[in-house]
Short mmCIF file of N, CA and C in Angstrom, two decimals:
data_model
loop_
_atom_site.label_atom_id
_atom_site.label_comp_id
_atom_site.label_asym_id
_atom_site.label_seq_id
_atom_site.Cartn_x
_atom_site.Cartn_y
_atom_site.Cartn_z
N UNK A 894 -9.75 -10.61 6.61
CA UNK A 894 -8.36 -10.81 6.99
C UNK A 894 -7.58 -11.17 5.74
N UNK A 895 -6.27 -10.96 5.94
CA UNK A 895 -5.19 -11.09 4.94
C UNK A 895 -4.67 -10.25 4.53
N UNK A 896 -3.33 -10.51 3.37
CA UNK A 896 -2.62 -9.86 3.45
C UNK A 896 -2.39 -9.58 1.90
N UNK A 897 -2.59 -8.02 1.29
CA UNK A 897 -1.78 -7.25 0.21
C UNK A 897 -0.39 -7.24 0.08
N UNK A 898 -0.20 -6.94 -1.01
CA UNK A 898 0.89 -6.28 -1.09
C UNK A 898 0.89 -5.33 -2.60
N UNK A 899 1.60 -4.23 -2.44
CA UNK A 899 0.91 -2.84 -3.48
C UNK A 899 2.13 -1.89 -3.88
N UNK A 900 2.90 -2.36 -4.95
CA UNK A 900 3.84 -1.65 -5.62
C UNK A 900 3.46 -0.48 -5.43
N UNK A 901 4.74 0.60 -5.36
CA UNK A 901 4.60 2.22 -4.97
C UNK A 901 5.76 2.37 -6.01
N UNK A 902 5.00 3.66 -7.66
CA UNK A 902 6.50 4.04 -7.89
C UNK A 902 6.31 4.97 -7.17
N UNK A 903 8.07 5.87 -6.79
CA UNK A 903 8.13 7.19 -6.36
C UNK A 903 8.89 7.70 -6.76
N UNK A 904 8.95 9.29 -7.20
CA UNK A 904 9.96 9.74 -7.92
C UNK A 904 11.20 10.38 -7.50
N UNK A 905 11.75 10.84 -8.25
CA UNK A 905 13.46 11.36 -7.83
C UNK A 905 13.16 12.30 -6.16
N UNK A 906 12.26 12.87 -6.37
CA UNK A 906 11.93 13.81 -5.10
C UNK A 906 10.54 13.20 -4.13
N UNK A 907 10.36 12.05 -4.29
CA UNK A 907 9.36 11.78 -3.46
C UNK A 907 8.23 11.52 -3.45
N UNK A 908 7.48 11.81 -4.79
CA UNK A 908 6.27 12.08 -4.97
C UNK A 908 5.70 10.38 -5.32
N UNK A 909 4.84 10.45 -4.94
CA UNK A 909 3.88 8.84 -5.44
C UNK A 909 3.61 9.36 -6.75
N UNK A 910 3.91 8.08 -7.72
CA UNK A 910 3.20 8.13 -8.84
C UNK A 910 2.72 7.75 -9.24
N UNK A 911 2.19 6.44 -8.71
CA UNK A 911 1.27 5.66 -8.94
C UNK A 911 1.65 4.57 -8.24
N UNK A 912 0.26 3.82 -7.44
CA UNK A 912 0.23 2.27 -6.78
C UNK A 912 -0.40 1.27 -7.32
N UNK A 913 0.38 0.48 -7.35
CA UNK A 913 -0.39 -0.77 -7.94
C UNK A 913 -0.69 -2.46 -6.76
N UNK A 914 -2.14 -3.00 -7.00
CA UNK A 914 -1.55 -3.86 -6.54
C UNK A 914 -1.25 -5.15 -7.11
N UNK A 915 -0.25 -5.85 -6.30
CA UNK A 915 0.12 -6.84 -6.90
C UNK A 915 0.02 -8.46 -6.05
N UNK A 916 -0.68 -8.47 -5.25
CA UNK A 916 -0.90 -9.44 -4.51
C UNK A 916 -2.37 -8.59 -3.77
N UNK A 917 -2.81 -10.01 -3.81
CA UNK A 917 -4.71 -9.75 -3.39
C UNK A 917 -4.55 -10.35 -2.33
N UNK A 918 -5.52 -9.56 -0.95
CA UNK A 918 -5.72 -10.39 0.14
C UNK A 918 -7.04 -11.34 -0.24
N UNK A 919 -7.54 -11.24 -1.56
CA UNK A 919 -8.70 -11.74 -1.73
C UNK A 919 -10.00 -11.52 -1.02
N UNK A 920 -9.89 -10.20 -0.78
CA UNK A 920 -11.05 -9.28 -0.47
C UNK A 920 -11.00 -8.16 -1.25
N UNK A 921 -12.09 -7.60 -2.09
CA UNK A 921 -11.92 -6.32 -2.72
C UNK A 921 -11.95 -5.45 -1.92
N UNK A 922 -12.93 -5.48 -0.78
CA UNK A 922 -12.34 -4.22 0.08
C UNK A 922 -11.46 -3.85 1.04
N UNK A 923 -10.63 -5.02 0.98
CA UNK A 923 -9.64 -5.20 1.50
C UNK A 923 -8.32 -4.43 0.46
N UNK A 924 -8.28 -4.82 -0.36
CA UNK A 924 -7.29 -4.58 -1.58
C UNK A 924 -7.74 -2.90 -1.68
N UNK A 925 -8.56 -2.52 -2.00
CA UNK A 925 -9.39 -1.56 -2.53
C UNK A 925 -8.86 -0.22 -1.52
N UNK A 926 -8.62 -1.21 0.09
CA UNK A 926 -7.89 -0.47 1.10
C UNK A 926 -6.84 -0.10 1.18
N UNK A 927 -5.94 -1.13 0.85
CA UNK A 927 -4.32 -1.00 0.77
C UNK A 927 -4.30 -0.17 -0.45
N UNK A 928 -4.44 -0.11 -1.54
CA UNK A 928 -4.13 0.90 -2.88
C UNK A 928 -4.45 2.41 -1.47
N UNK A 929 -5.65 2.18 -1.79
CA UNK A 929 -6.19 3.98 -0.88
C UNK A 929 -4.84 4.58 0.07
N UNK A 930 -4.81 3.82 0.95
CA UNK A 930 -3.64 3.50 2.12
C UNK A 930 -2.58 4.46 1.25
N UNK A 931 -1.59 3.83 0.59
CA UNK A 931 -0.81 4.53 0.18
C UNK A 931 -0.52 5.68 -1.06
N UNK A 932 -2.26 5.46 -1.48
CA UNK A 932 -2.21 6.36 -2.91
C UNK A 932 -2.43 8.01 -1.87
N UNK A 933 -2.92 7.89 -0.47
CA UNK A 933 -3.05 8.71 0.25
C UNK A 933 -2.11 9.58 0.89
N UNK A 934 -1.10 8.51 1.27
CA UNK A 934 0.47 9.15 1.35
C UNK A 934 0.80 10.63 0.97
N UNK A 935 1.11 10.16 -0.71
CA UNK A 935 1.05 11.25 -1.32
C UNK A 935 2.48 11.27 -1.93
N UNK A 936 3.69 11.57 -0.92
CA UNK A 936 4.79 11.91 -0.69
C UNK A 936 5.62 10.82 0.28
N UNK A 937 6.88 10.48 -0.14
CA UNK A 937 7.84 9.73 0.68
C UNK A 937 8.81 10.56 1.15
N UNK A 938 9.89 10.36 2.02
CA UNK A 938 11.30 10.96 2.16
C UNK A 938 12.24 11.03 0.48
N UNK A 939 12.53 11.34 -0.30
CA UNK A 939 13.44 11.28 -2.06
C UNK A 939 14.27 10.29 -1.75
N UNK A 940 14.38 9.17 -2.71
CA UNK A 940 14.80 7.93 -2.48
C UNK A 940 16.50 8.27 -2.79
N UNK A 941 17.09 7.72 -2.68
CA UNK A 941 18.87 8.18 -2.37
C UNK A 941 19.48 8.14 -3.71
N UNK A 942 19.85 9.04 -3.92
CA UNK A 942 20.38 9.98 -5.64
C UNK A 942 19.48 10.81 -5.97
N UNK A 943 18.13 10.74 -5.49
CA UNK A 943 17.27 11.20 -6.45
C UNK A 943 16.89 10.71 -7.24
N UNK A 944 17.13 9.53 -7.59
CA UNK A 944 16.36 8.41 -8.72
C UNK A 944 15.37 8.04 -8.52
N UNK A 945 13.97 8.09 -9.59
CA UNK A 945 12.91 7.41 -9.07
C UNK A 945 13.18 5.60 -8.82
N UNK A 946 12.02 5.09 -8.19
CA UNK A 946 12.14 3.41 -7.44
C UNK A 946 11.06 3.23 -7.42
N UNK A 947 11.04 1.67 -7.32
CA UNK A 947 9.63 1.17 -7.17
C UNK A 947 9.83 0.18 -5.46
N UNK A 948 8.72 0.83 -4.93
CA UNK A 948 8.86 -0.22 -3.60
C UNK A 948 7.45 -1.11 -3.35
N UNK A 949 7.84 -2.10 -2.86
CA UNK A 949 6.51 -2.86 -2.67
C UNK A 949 6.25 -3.12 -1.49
N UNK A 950 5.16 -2.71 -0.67
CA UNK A 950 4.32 -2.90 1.07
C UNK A 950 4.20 -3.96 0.80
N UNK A 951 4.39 -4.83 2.01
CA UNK A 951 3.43 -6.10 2.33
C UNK A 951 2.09 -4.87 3.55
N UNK A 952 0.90 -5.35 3.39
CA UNK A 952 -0.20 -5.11 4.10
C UNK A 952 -1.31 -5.88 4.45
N UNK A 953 -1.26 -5.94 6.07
CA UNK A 953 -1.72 -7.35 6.75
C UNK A 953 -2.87 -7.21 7.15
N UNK A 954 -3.83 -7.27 7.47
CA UNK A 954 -4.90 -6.79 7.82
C UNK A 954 -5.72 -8.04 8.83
N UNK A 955 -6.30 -7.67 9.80
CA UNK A 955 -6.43 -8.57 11.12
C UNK A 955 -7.44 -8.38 11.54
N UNK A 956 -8.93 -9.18 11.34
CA UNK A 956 -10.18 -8.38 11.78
C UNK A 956 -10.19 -8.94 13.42
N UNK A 957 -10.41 -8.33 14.30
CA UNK A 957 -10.38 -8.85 15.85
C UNK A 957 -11.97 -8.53 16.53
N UNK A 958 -12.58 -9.54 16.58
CA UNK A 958 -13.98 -9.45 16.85
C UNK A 958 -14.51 -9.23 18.67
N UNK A 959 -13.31 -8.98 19.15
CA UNK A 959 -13.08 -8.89 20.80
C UNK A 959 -13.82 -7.35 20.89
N UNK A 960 -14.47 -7.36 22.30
CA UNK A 960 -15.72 -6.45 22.41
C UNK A 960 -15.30 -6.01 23.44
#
C-alpha cells in the first residue's frame, strides 16, 4: 500500500517523453508500477498551445485482502 507520485513530460502534440518518479510509495514494486503505468500510456490529449508540460500523478495503491 501507498502512494506515488511520477512526473510525466509531454510534448507539444502529446507524446510521453519521459516519467519520472518523484515520490516513493516505499515499495519498489510498487513505484516500479506507477513509472510502467504511465510510461505505458504512451500518448496524452496535446496540452493547450501545443507547448510541451510537465504533469505530476498522485498514485494510490490499496492492497484489499477480502476473499
Amino acid at each position: 500500500q501507498g502512494s506515488a507520485k511520477v512526473k510525466v513530460a509531454i510534448s507539444g502534440t502529446g507524446k510521453v517523453l519521459s516519467v519520472e518518479l518523484v515520490q516513493s510509495t516505499g515499495s519498489a514494486i510498487l513505484d516500479r508500477e506507477a513509472v510502467r503505468i504511465l510510461t505505458k500510456v504512451g500518448a496524452f490529449p496535446p496540452p493547450p498551445a501545443g507547448s510541451a508540460t510537465d504533469v505530476t500523478f498522485p498514485i494510490a495503491w490499496r492492497i484489499d485482502d477480502e476473499k
